[in-house]
GROMACS .gro file of C-alpha atoms in nm:
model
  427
    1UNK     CA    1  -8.140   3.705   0.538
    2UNK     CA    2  -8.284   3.848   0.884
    3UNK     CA    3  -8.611   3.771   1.069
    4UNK     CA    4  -8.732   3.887   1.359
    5UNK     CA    5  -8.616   3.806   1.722
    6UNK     CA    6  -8.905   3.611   1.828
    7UNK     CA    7  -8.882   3.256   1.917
    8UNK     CA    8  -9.088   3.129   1.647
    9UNK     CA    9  -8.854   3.219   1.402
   10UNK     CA   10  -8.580   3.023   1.533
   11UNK     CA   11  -8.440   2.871   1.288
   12UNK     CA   12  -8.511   2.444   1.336
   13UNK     CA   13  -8.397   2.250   0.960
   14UNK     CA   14  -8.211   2.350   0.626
   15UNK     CA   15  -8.238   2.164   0.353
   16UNK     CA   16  -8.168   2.198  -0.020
   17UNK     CA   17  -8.357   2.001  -0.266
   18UNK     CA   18  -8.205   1.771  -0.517
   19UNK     CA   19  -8.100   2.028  -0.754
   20UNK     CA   20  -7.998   2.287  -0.545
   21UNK     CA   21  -8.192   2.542  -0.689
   22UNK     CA   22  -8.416   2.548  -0.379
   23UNK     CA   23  -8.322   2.584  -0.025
   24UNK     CA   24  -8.606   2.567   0.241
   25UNK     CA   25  -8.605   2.620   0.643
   26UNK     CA   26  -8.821   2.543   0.889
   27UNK     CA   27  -8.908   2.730   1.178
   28UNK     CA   28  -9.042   2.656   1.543
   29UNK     CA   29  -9.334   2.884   1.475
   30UNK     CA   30  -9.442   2.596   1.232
   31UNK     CA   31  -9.344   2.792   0.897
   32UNK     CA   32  -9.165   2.685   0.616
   33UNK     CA   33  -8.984   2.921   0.428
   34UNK     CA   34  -8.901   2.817   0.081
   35UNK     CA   35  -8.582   3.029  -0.104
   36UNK     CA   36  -8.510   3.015  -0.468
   37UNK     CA   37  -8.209   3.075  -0.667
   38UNK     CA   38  -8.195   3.354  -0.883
   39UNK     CA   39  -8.078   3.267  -1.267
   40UNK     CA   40  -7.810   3.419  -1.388
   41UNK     CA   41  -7.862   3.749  -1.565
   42UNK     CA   42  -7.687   3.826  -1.910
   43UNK     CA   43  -7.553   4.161  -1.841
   44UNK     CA   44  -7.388   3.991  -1.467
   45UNK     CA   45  -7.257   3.647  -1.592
   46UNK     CA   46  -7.005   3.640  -1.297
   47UNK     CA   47  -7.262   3.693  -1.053
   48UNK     CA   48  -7.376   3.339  -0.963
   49UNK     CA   49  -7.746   3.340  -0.889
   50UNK     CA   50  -7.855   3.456  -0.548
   51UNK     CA   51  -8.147   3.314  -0.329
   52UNK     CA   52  -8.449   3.476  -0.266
   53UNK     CA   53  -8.770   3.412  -0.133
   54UNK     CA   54  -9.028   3.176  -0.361
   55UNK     CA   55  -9.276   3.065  -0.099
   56UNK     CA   56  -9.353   3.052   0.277
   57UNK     CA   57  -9.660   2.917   0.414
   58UNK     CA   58  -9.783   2.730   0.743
   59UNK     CA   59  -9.721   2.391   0.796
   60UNK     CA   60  -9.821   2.284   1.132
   61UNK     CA   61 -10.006   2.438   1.407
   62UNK     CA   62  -9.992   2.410   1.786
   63UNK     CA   63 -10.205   2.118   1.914
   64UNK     CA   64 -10.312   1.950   2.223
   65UNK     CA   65 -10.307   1.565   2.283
   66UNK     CA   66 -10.632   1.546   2.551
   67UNK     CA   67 -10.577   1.198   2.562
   68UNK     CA   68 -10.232   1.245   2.757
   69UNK     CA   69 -10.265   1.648   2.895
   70UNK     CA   70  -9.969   1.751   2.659
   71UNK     CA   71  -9.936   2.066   2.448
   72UNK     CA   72  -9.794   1.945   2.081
   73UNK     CA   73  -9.536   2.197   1.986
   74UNK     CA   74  -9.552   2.356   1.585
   75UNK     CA   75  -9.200   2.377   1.551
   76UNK     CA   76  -9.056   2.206   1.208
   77UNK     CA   77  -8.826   1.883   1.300
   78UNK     CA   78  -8.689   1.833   0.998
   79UNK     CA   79  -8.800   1.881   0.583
   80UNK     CA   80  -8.696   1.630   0.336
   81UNK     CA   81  -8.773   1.725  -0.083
   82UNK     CA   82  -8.877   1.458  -0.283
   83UNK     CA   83  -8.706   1.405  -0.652
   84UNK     CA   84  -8.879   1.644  -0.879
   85UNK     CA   85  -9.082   1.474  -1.099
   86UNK     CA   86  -9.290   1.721  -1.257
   87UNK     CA   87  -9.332   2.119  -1.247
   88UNK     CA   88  -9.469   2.093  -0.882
   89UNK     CA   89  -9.235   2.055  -0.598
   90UNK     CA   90  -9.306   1.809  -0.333
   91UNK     CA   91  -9.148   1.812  -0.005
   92UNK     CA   92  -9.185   1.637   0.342
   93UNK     CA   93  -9.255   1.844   0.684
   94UNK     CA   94  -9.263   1.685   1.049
   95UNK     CA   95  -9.330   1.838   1.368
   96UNK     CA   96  -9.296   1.651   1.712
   97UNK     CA   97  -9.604   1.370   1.588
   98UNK     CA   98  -9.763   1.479   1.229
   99UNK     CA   99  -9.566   1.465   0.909
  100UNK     CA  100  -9.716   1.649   0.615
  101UNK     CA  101  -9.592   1.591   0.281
  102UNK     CA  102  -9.677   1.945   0.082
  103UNK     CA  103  -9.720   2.018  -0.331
  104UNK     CA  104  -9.539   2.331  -0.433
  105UNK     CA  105  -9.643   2.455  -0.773
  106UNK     CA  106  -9.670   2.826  -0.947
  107UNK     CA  107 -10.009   2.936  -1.116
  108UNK     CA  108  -9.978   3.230  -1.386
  109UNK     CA  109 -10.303   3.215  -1.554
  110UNK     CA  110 -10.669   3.196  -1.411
  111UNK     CA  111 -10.975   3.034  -1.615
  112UNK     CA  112 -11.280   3.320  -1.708
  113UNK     CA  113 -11.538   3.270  -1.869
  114UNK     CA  114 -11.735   3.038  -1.687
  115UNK     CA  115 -12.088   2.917  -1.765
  116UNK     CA  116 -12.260   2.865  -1.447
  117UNK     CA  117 -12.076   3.137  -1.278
  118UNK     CA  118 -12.061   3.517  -1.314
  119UNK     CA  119 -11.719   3.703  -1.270
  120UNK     CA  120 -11.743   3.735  -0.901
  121UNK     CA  121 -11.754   3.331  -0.882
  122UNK     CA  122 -12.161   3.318  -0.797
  123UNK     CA  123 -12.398   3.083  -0.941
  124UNK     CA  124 -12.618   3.217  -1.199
  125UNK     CA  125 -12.963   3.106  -1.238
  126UNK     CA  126 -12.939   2.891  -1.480
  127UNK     CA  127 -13.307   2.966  -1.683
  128UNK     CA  128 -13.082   3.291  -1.775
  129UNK     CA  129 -12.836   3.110  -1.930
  130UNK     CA  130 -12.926   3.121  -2.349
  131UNK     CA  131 -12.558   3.065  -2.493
  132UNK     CA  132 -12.283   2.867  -2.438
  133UNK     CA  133 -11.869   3.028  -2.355
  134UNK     CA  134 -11.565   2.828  -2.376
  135UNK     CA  135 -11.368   2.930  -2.107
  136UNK     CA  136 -11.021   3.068  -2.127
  137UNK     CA  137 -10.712   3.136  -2.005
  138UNK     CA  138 -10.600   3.410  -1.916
  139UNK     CA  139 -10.245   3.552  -1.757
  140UNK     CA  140 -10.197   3.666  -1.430
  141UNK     CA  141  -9.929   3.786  -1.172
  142UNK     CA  142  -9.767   3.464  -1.045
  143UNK     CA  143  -9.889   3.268  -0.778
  144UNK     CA  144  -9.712   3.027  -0.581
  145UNK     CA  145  -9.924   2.820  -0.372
  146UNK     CA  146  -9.848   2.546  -0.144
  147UNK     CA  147 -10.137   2.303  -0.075
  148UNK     CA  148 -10.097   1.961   0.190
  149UNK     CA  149 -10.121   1.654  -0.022
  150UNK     CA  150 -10.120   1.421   0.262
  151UNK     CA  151 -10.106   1.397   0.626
  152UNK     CA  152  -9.950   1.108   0.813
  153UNK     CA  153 -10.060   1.104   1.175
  154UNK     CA  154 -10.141   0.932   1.442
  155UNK     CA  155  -9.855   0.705   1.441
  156UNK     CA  156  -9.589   0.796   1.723
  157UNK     CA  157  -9.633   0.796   2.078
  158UNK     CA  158  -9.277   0.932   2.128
  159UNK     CA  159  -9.117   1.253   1.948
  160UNK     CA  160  -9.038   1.218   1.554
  161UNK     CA  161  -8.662   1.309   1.580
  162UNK     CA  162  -8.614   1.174   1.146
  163UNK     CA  163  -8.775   1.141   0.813
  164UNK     CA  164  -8.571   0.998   0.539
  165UNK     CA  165  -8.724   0.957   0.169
  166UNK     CA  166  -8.639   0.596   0.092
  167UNK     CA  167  -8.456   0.563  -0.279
  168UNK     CA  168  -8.761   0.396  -0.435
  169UNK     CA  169  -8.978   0.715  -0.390
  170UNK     CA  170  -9.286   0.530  -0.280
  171UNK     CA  171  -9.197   0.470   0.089
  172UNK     CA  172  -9.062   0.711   0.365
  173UNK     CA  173  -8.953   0.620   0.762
  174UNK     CA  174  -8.998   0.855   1.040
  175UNK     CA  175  -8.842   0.782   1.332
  176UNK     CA  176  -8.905   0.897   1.686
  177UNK     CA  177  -8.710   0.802   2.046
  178UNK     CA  178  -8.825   0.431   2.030
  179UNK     CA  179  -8.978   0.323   1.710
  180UNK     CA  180  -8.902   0.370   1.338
  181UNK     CA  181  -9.205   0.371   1.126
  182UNK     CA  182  -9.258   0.271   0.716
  183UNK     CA  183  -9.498   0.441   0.529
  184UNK     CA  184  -9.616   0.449   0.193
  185UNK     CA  185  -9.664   0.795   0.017
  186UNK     CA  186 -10.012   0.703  -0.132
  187UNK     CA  187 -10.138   0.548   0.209
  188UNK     CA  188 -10.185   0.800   0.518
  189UNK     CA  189 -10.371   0.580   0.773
  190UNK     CA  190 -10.102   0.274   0.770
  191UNK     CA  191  -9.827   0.202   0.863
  192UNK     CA  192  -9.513  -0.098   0.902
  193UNK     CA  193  -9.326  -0.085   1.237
  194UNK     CA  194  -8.982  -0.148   1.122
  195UNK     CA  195  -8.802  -0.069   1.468
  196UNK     CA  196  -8.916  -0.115   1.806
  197UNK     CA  197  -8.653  -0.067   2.090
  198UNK     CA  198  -8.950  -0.017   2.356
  199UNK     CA  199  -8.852  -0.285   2.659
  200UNK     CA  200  -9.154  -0.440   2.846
  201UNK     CA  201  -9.103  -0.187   3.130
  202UNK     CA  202  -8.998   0.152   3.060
  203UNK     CA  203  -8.768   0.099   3.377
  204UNK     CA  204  -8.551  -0.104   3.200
  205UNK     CA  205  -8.501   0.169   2.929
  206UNK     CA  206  -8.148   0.284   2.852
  207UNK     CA  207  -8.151   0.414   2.499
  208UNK     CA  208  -8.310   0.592   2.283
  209UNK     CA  209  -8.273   0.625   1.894
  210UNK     CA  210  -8.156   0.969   1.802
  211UNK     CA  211  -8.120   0.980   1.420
  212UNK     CA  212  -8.223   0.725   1.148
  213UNK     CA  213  -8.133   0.752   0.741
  214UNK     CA  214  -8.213   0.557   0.466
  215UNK     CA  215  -7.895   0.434   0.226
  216UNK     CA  216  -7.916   0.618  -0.130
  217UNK     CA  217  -7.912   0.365  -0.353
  218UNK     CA  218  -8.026   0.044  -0.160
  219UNK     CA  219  -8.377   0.083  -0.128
  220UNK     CA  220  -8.360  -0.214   0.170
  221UNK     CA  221  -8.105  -0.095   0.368
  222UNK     CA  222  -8.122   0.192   0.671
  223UNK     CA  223  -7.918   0.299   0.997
  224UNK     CA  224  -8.035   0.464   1.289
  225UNK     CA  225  -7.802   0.583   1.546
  226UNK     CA  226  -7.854   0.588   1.959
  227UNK     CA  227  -7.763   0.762   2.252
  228UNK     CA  228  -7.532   0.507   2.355
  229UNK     CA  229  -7.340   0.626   2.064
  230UNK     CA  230  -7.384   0.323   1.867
  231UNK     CA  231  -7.522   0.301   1.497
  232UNK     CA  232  -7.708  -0.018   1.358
  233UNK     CA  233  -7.742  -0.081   0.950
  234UNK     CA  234  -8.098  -0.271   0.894
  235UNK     CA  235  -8.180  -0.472   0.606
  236UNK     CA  236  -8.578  -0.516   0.514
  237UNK     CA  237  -8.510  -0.807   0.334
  238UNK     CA  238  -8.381  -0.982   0.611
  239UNK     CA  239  -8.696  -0.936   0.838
  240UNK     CA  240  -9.015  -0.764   0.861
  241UNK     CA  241  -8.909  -0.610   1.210
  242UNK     CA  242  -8.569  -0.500   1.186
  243UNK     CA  243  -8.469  -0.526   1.567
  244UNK     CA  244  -8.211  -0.758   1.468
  245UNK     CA  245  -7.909  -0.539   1.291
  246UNK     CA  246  -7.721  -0.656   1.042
  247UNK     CA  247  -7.406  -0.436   1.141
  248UNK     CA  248  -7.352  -0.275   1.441
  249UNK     CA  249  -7.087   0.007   1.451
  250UNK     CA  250  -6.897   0.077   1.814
  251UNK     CA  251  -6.618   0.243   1.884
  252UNK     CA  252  -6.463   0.092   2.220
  253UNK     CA  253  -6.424   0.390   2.475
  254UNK     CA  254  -6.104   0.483   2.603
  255UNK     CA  255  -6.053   0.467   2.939
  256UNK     CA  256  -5.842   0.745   2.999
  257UNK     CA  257  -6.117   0.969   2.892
  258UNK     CA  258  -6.390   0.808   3.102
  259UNK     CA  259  -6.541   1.088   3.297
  260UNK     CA  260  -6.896   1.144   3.429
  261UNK     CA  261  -7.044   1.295   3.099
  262UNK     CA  262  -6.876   0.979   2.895
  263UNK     CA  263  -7.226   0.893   2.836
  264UNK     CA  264  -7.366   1.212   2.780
  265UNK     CA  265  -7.107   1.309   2.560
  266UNK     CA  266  -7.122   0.979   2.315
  267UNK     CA  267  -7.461   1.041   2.231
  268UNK     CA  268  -7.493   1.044   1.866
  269UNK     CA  269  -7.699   1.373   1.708
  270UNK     CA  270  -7.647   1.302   1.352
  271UNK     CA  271  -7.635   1.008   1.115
  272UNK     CA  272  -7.581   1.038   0.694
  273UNK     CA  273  -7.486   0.827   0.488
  274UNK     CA  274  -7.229   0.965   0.195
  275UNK     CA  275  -7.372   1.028  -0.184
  276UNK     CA  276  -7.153   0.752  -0.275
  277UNK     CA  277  -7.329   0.554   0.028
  278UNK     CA  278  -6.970   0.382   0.098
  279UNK     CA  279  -6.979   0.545   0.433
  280UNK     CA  280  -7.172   0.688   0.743
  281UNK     CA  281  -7.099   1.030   0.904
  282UNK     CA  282  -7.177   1.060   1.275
  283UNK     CA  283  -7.178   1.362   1.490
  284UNK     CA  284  -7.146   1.371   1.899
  285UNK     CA  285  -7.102   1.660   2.158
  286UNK     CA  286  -6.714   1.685   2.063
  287UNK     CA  287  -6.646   1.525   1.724
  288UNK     CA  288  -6.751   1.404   1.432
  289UNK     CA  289  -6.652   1.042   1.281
  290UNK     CA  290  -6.651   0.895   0.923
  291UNK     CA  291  -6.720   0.497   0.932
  292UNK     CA  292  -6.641   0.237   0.662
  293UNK     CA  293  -6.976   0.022   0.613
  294UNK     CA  294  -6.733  -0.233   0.627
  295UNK     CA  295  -6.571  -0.219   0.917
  296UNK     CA  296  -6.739  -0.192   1.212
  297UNK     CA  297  -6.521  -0.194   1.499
  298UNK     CA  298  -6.348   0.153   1.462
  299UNK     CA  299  -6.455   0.464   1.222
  300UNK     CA  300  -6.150   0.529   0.989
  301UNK     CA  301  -6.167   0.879   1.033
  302UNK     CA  302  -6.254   1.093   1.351
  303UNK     CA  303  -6.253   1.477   1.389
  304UNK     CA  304  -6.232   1.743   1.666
  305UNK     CA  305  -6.500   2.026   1.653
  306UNK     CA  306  -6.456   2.216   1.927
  307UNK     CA  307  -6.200   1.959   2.171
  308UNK     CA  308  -6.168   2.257   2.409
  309UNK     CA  309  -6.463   2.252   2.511
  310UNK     CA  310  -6.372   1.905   2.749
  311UNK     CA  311  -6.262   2.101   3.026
  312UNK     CA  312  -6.606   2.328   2.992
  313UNK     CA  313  -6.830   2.036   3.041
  314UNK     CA  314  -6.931   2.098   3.401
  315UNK     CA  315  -7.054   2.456   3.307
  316UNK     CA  316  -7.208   2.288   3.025
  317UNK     CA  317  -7.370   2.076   3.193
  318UNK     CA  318  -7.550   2.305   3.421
  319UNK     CA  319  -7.646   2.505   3.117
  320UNK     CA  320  -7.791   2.227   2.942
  321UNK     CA  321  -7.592   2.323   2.666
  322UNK     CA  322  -7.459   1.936   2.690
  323UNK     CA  323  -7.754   1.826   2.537
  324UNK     CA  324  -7.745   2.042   2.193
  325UNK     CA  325  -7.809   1.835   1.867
  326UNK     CA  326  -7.562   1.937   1.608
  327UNK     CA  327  -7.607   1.802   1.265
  328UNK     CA  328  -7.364   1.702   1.029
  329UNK     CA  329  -7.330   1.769   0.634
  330UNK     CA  330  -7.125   1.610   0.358
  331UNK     CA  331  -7.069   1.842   0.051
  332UNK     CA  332  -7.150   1.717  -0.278
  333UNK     CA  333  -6.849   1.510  -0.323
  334UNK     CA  334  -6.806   1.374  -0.001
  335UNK     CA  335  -6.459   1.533   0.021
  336UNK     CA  336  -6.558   1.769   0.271
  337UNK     CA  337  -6.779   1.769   0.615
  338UNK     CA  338  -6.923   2.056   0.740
  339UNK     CA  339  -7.078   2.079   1.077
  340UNK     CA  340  -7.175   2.338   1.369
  341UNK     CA  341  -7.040   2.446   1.686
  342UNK     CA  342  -7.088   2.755   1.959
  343UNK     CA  343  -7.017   3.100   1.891
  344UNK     CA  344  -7.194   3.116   1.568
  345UNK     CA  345  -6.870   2.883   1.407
  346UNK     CA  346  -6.894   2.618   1.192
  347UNK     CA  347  -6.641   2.352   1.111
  348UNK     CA  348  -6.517   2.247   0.784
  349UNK     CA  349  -6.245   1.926   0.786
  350UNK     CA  350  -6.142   1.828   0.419
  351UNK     CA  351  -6.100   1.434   0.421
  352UNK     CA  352  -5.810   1.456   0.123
  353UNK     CA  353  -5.548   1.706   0.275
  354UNK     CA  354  -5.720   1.676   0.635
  355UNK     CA  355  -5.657   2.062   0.657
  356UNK     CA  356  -5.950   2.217   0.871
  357UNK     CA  357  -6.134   2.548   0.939
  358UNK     CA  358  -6.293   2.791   1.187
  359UNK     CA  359  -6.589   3.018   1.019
  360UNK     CA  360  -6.815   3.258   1.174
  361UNK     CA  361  -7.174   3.354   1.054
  362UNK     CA  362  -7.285   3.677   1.204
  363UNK     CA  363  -7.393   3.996   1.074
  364UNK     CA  364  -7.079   4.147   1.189
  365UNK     CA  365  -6.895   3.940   0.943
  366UNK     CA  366  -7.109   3.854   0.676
  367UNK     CA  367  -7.183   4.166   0.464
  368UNK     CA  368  -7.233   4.057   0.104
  369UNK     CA  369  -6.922   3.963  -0.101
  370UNK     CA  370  -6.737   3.960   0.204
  371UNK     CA  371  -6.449   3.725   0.218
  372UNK     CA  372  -6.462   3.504   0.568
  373UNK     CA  373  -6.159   3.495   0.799
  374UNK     CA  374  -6.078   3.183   0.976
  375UNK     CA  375  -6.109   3.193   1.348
  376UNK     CA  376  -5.920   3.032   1.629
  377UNK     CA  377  -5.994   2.945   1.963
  378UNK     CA  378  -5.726   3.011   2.236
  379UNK     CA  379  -5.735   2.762   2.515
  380UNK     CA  380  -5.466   2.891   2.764
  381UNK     CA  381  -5.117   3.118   2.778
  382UNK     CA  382  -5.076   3.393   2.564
  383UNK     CA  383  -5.322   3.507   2.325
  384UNK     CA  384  -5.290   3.584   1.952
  385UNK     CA  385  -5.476   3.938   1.869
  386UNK     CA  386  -5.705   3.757   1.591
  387UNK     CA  387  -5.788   3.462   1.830
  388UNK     CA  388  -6.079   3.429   2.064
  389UNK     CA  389  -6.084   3.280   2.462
  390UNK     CA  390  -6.247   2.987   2.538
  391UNK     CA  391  -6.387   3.156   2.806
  392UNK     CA  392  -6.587   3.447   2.572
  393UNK     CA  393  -6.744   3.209   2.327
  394UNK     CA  394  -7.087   3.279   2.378
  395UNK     CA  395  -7.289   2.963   2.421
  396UNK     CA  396  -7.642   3.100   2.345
  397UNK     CA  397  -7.480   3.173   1.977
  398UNK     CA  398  -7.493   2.789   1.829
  399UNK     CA  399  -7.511   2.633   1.437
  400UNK     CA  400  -7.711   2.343   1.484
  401UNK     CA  401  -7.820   2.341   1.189
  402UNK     CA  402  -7.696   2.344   0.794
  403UNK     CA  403  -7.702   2.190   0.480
  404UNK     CA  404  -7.480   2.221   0.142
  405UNK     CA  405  -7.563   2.264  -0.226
  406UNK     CA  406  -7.534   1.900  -0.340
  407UNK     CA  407  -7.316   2.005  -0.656
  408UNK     CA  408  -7.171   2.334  -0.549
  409UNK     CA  409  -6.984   2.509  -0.331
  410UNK     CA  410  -7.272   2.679  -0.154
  411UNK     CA  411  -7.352   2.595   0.184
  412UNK     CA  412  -7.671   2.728   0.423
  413UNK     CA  413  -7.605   2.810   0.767
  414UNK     CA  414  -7.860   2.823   1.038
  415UNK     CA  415  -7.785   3.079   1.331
  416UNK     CA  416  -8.049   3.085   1.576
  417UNK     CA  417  -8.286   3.288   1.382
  418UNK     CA  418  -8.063   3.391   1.028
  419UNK     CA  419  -7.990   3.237   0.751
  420UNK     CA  420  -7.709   3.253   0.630
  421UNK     CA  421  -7.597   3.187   0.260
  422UNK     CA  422  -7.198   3.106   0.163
  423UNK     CA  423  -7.009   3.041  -0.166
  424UNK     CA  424  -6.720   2.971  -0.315
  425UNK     CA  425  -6.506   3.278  -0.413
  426UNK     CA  426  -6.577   3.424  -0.841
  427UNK     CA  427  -6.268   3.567  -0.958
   0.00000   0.00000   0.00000
């Protein structure tokens, strides 16, 4: 699915909603972009359904704060769906300081017949009026319209980096550098501080949060990760301010590998906890880990995206490429992790057999029904015809961002400005 080149339709969340059967994206020109699945036709049983557009609309607009001189940026942080409860979709949209949460519903008939109105929708006079119509109903072309339900705002000083729908359905948290916030859906102009990392003086600040979650099933219990690479797991019940953790997850640094961008490097992007909610998956600059909410001291499991890249880090560096936020996804079993690296690859590691993979998303590659070939990145020597330098992968080209079908093998893959849509192999 192409867009243009501009930078407002760079590509800034994925998410698919609880059934799969919707996909949306934000974009940083404020849009949301809502994709459905097709169903499958009779006559093409073998053809799994493919996703189309269903609705896109404007959800935020660039501000200004006067208060402070700054220039609030449109651009979508992150979407989150709510469960579907009805025949309305409801999802959550944040920018840098507003979250919205948005009603998505189809129309396909339109009342007629009105009393007090003519055809065109004006008032009649109503001394003309001598009989009485029941209105009806009648079909139309349909309409999908998306209308804002609520708007939460005025509640961050810092930049919302995470929403996360708590399981109870009633509350959400947004988080931003400093502070994680608790809101309830029905109230917009409250609400709880949870977290609140701010020190007296800002000169004594030396971490920020970077990701927060809530846990699945335990409506009480969240994590939010830092840039000191550590993740803490809250519990509500314990306190009304959660600044004391209840776990706090570290993995001791090695000193061998203790190099000026140590600290730059351990930031954490990414936090999410597994369906099962058993474990956390964490992403940094080079790997990704898999923690055991019971043991805190060491992640049990710990994968290499892209480890060539440690002798690039001075370049990177420079090109503020060190900074990128890559996000992490489990697939619906939690038997697979999928997340992004440079070049337009992604990463796929397989817990079970720990076999791993290389795949590219770019038009080159991806016509449709096309099979995709693993890639491999040569570091040094001699290299294979099918495998690429370290020194040609083309930083500009990154997959920050993706999400996967949480009961299929479909996965959504964010490069730069196209979407890109994968799936298991039909025979």
């Amino acid at each position: 699915m192409e867009t243009g080149t501009t930078e407002a339709d760079i590509i800034s969340t994925v998410e698919f909603n609880h059934t799969g059967e919707l996909l949306a994206t934000g974009d940083k020109g404020g849009r949301v972009v809502i994709f459905q699945r097709e169903q499958e036709s009779k006559n093409q049983v073998h053809r799994r359904g493919e996703y189309n557009v269903y609705s896109t609309f404007q959800s935020h607009e660039p501000e200004f704060d006067y208060l402070k001189s700054l220039e609030i940026e449109e651009k979508i942080n992150k979407i989150r769906w709510l469960p579907q409860q009805n025949a309305a979709y409801f999802l959550l949209s944040t920018n840098d300081k507003t979250v919205k949460l948005w009603k998505v519903s189809e129309r396909d008939k339109r009342p007629e017949g009105y009393n007090l109105k003519d055809e065109e929708g004006r008032l009649r006079d109503p001394a003309t009026i001598t009989t009485l119509r029941v209105p009806v109903l009648r079909p139309m072309d349909l309409m999908v319209e998306a209308t804002p339900r609520r708007v939460f705002a005025n509640a961050h000083t810092y930049h919302i980096n995470s929403i996360s729908v708590n399981s109870d359905y009633e509350t959400y948290m947004s988080a931003d550098d400093l502070r994680i916030n608790l809101w309830n859906f029905e109230i917009t102009n409250q609400s709880f501080n949870i977290v609140d990392i701010k020190p007296a003086n800002m000169e004594e600040l030396t971490e920020v949060i970077t990701a927060a979650e809530f846990h699945p099933h335990h409506c009480n219990t969240f994590v939010y990760s830092s840039s000191k690479g550590t993740i803490r797991l809250c519990d509500m019940r314990a306190s009304a301010l959660c600044d004391r953790h209840t776990k706090f997850f570290e993995e001791p640094e090695d000193p061998s590998n203790r190099s000026f961008f140590s600290e730059i490097i351990s930031s954490i992007s990414d936090v999410k906890f597994s369906h099962s909610g058993r474990y956390i998956m964490t992403r940094d600059y080079l790997t990704v880990k898999v923690w055991d909410l019971n043991m805190e001291n060491r992640p049990i499991e710990t994968y290499q995206v892209h480890d060539y890249l440690r002798s690039k880090l001075c370049s990177l560096y420079e090109n503020d490429c060190i900074f990128d936020k890559f996000e992490c996804v489990w697939n619906g079993s939690d038997s697979v992790i999928m997340t992004g690296s440079y070049n337009n690859f992604f990463r796929m590691f397989d817990r079970n057999t720990k076999r791993d993979v290389t795949l590219e998303a770019s038009r080159e590659n991806s016509k449709p029904r096309a099979i995709l070939k693993p890639r491999k990145v040569c570091v040094g020597g001699k290299r294979r015809k099918d495998e690429i330098s370290v020194d040609s992968l083309d930083f500009s080209k990154k997959i920050l961002h993706t999400a996967w079908h949480p009961s299929e093998n479909i996965i959504a893959v964010a490069a730069t400005n196209n979407l890109y849509i994968f799936q298991d192999k039909v025979n």
